[in-house]
Short mmCIF file of C-alpha atoms in Angstrom, two decimals:
data_model
loop_
_atom_site.label_atom_id
_atom_site.label_comp_id
_atom_site.label_asym_id
_atom_site.label_seq_id
_atom_site.Cartn_x
_atom_site.Cartn_y
_atom_site.Cartn_z
CA MET W 20 -5.10 -12.54 -28.94
CA SER W 21 -7.41 -14.59 -26.71
CA THR W 22 -9.54 -12.86 -24.21
CA LEU W 23 -7.19 -13.77 -21.56
CA GLN W 24 -4.08 -12.41 -23.23
CA THR W 25 -6.17 -9.00 -23.83
CA HIS W 26 -7.18 -9.06 -20.29
CA VAL W 27 -3.54 -9.72 -19.01
CA LYS W 28 -2.20 -7.22 -21.59
CA PHE W 29 -4.52 -4.38 -20.59
CA TRP W 30 -3.36 -4.59 -16.86
CA GLN W 31 -0.01 -5.01 -17.47
CA ILE W 32 -0.03 -1.84 -19.13
CA ALA W 33 -2.66 -0.12 -16.30
CA ARG W 34 -0.11 -1.37 -13.90
CA VAL W 35 2.91 0.32 -15.40
CA VAL W 36 1.19 3.37 -16.33
CA VAL W 37 -0.57 3.84 -12.91
CA GLY W 38 2.96 2.76 -10.76
CA ALA W 39 4.98 5.35 -12.89
CA ALA W 40 2.82 8.00 -12.91
CA VAL W 41 2.71 7.85 -8.73
CA LEU W 42 6.26 7.46 -8.86
CA VAL W 43 6.49 10.95 -10.64
CA VAL W 44 3.90 12.49 -8.19
CA LEU W 45 6.07 11.42 -5.29
CA ALA W 46 9.23 13.02 -6.97
CA TYR W 47 7.29 16.02 -7.98
CA THR W 48 5.97 16.52 -4.33
CA TYR W 49 9.51 15.74 -2.72
CA SER W 50 10.73 18.59 -5.04
CA LEU W 51 8.37 20.93 -3.46
CA GLY W 52 9.98 20.35 -0.01
CA ALA W 53 13.22 22.25 -1.09
CA GLY W 54 14.36 24.15 1.75
CA THR W 55 12.22 22.48 4.32
CA ALA W 56 12.30 19.58 6.56
CA GLU W 57 10.46 17.62 4.09
CA ARG W 58 13.60 17.64 1.71
CA ASN W 59 15.04 15.29 4.29
CA PRO W 60 14.12 11.66 2.62
CA PHE W 61 13.93 10.16 5.94
CA ASN W 62 11.11 12.81 6.70
CA TYR W 63 9.43 12.41 3.46
CA PHE W 64 8.83 8.81 3.42
CA GLY W 65 8.47 8.77 7.22
CA TYR W 66 4.86 9.67 6.23
CA PHE W 67 2.95 6.01 5.91
CA THR W 68 0.88 7.25 2.89
CA ASN W 69 4.54 8.34 1.06
CA LEU W 70 6.23 5.25 1.82
CA THR W 71 3.34 2.77 1.04
CA ALA W 72 2.70 4.62 -2.17
CA LEU W 73 6.44 4.32 -3.25
CA LEU W 74 6.52 0.45 -2.66
CA THR W 75 3.08 0.07 -3.77
CA ALA W 76 4.11 2.00 -7.02
CA SER W 77 7.32 0.13 -7.51
CA LEU W 78 5.39 -3.20 -7.11
CA LEU W 79 2.88 -2.12 -9.70
CA VAL W 80 5.67 -1.41 -12.01
CA VAL W 81 7.23 -4.88 -11.43
CA ALA W 82 4.20 -6.59 -11.68
CA GLY W 83 3.03 -4.94 -14.93
CA THR W 84 6.20 -5.55 -16.47
CA PHE W 85 6.36 -9.39 -15.88
CA GLY W 86 2.67 -9.49 -15.81
CA ALA W 87 2.55 -12.07 -18.53
CA THR W 88 4.94 -14.48 -17.18
CA ARG W 89 4.89 -17.20 -14.41
CA TRP W 90 7.07 -15.19 -12.26
CA ALA W 91 4.36 -12.42 -11.63
CA ARG W 92 2.18 -15.36 -10.11
CA HIS W 93 4.82 -16.48 -7.77
CA ASP W 94 3.50 -16.88 -3.95
CA GLY W 95 5.66 -13.95 -3.07
CA ILE W 96 4.30 -11.48 -5.50
CA VAL W 97 0.81 -12.47 -4.77
CA VAL W 98 1.30 -11.94 -0.88
CA ALA W 99 3.26 -8.60 -1.58
CA ARG W 100 0.01 -7.32 -3.55
CA ALA W 101 -2.02 -8.59 -0.90
CA VAL W 102 -0.29 -6.62 1.57
CA SER W 103 -0.06 -3.68 -0.48
CA THR W 104 -3.66 -3.63 -1.03
CA THR W 105 -4.28 -3.93 2.67
CA CYS W 106 -1.93 -1.03 3.44
CA MET W 107 -3.54 1.28 0.50
CA VAL W 108 -6.98 0.56 1.81
CA ILE W 109 -5.64 1.91 5.51
CA VAL W 110 -4.48 4.82 3.84
CA GLY W 111 -7.50 5.56 1.85
CA VAL W 112 -9.70 4.91 4.89
CA ILE W 113 -8.01 6.89 7.46
CA TYR W 114 -7.18 10.02 5.44
CA ASN W 115 -10.89 10.30 3.93
CA THR W 116 -12.56 9.51 7.30
CA LEU W 117 -10.41 10.82 9.94
CA VAL W 118 -7.90 13.46 8.65
CA PRO W 119 -9.21 14.79 5.30
CA GLY W 120 -7.48 17.97 3.98
CA THR W 121 -4.70 18.21 6.56
CA GLY W 122 -1.86 17.57 4.35
CA SER W 123 0.53 20.06 2.97
CA ALA W 124 0.51 18.85 -0.43
CA PRO W 125 -1.30 20.12 -3.60
CA ALA W 126 -4.83 19.03 -3.44
CA TRP W 127 -4.46 16.94 -6.42
CA VAL W 128 -1.53 15.16 -4.79
CA SER W 129 -3.63 14.17 -2.07
CA VAL W 130 -6.56 12.92 -4.23
CA THR W 131 -3.77 10.88 -5.98
CA LEU W 132 -2.38 9.36 -3.29
CA HIS W 133 -5.42 8.97 -0.91
CA LEU W 134 -8.22 8.20 -3.41
CA VAL W 135 -7.16 7.36 -6.74
CA LEU W 136 -4.08 5.09 -5.97
CA PRO W 137 -6.15 3.34 -3.19
CA ALA W 138 -9.15 2.57 -5.39
CA PHE W 139 -7.03 1.34 -8.55
CA ILE W 140 -5.15 -1.10 -6.14
CA VAL W 141 -8.44 -2.56 -4.55
CA LEU W 142 -9.58 -2.64 -8.55
CA ASP W 143 -6.54 -4.34 -9.70
CA TRP W 144 -6.48 -6.92 -6.76
CA ILE W 145 -10.34 -7.87 -7.64
CA ALA W 146 -10.22 -7.85 -11.20
CA GLY W 147 -6.73 -7.84 -12.19
CA PRO W 148 -4.73 -11.03 -13.36
CA GLY W 149 -2.33 -13.02 -11.19
CA ARG W 150 -4.54 -13.21 -7.82
CA ARG W 151 -4.59 -16.38 -6.18
CA THR W 152 -6.03 -17.98 -3.01
CA LEU W 153 -3.77 -16.93 -0.26
CA PRO W 154 -3.71 -19.34 2.85
CA TRP W 155 -4.89 -18.06 6.03
CA SER W 156 -1.77 -18.92 8.00
CA ARG W 157 0.03 -16.11 6.12
CA VAL W 158 -2.36 -13.19 6.77
CA TRP W 159 -0.09 -12.05 9.75
CA TRP W 160 2.18 -10.96 6.84
CA VAL W 161 0.41 -7.73 6.53
CA LEU W 162 2.10 -6.71 10.14
CA PRO W 163 5.73 -6.57 9.73
CA TYR W 164 5.75 -3.61 7.54
CA PRO W 165 3.66 -1.37 9.39
CA ILE W 166 5.38 -2.48 12.72
CA ALA W 167 8.72 -1.65 11.23
CA TRP W 168 7.34 1.52 10.26
CA ALA W 169 5.84 2.43 13.69
CA ALA W 170 9.05 1.22 15.44
CA VAL W 171 11.36 3.83 13.47
CA VAL W 172 9.15 6.58 13.80
CA LEU W 173 8.56 6.31 17.62
CA LEU W 174 12.29 5.96 17.93
CA ARG W 175 12.92 9.18 16.00
CA GLY W 176 10.23 10.89 18.10
CA ALA W 177 11.97 9.90 21.07
CA THR W 178 15.63 10.80 19.80
CA ASP W 179 15.13 13.81 17.55
CA GLY W 180 11.59 14.88 18.25
CA TRP W 181 10.09 14.31 14.72
CA VAL W 182 7.38 12.54 13.84
CA PRO W 183 5.03 12.42 10.71
CA TYR W 184 1.58 12.45 12.56
CA GLY W 185 0.59 14.46 15.87
CA PHE W 186 -0.95 11.16 17.52
CA LEU W 187 2.55 9.81 17.57
CA LEU W 188 4.15 12.56 19.53
CA PRO W 189 6.02 11.20 22.50
CA SER W 190 4.43 14.32 24.55
CA ARG W 191 1.21 12.50 24.51
CA GLY W 192 2.43 9.89 26.64
CA TRP W 193 3.14 6.14 26.09
CA VAL W 194 -0.30 5.21 26.87
CA SER W 195 -1.81 7.20 23.89
CA LEU W 196 1.13 5.93 21.58
CA VAL W 197 0.17 2.24 22.45
CA VAL W 198 -3.47 2.83 21.89
CA HIS W 199 -2.96 4.33 18.51
CA VAL W 200 -0.46 2.03 17.40
CA ALA W 201 -2.36 -1.00 18.47
CA GLY W 202 -5.52 0.53 16.85
CA LEU W 203 -3.49 0.81 13.58
CA LEU W 204 -2.41 -2.57 13.67
CA ALA W 205 -5.78 -4.10 14.49
CA ALA W 206 -7.36 -2.20 11.84
CA LEU W 207 -4.47 -3.45 9.27
CA THR W 208 -5.39 -6.99 10.68
CA ALA W 209 -8.87 -6.74 9.91
CA VAL W 210 -8.44 -5.03 6.55
CA GLY W 211 -5.80 -7.97 5.74
CA VAL W 212 -8.21 -10.65 6.54
CA LEU W 213 -10.98 -8.95 4.21
CA VAL W 214 -8.18 -9.16 1.38
CA TRP W 215 -7.43 -12.57 2.17
CA TRP W 216 -11.01 -13.49 2.18
CA THR W 217 -11.37 -11.63 -1.53
CA SER W 218 -8.49 -13.86 -2.84
CA ARG W 219 -11.06 -16.50 -2.61
CA LEU W 220 -13.70 -14.95 -5.03
CA PRO W 221 -13.85 -16.42 -8.68
CA GLN W 222 -11.44 -14.32 -11.00
CA VAL W 223 -12.99 -11.96 -13.63
CA ILE W 224 -11.19 -14.12 -16.25
CA SER W 225 -10.20 -17.53 -15.15
CA GLU W 226 -6.41 -17.93 -15.81
CA GLU W 227 -6.79 -21.53 -14.84
CA GLN W 228 -3.61 -21.47 -12.42
CA PRO W 229 -3.63 -23.38 -9.28
CA GLY W 230 -4.11 -21.53 -6.36
CA LEU W 231 -1.96 -21.72 -2.86
CA THR W 232 -3.57 -24.56 -0.83
CA PRO W 233 -5.56 -22.65 2.04
CA SER W 234 -4.46 -23.62 5.54
#
C-alpha cells in the first residue's frame, strides 16, 4: 500500500469513526431531554451547535465512506466540507470565548461538540485528503445555511416565543436582533474567507488532483 493510499485510508476511518461518534453523542443528549422542551426535535436542533454538528457528522460519514473514490472529491463535497469547517470554527470560537459553560448538557458533551469536533474538522480540512482549491466566487456559499437557520429561529421567536439563545429574544428589540445576526453573518464570512484561503495551501500528501479554477 502506497503512502497516499495509507493516508487516504487513515482519514477514511477517522472521518467515519468521529462522525458516527458525534451522531451517538447527539442521540444520547437528545434522550436526556425526555419530558422537557428539548425533547422536541425542532427545539433540540434549533440550537446552531446541535444542527451544525448533525450535518457535519453526517458529512464526515459520507466523506469517509466514499473517501477513496473520485466522488469524494466532487466540487459539491469539497464546498460542503469548507462550509462545515467555517460553521464549526464559529461554534468553537463563540462557545469557548463568549458563552463557555452556559449549556445544560453534561460537560463532556459540551467539550465534544464545542472543542473536539471543531478541532478535528479543522485538522481534517488542513491535513485530510480531498481538499481542493476553491474559487473565491463561491465563498458566499457559507451564508445560505446560517441565514436559513436564523430565519427559522426568528420566525419561531416571533410566533411561539421559543429561541435557542437569549440574544435572539424578540423582547430585546429588532435593533438588537439585527445587530447580533449581522455580526454572526459577518463573522461567518470572515472565517469563510480564511477557510477558502487555506484551500490554497499545499496538501500534506499530494493527491495530484486538479483543483477548481480560482476566480
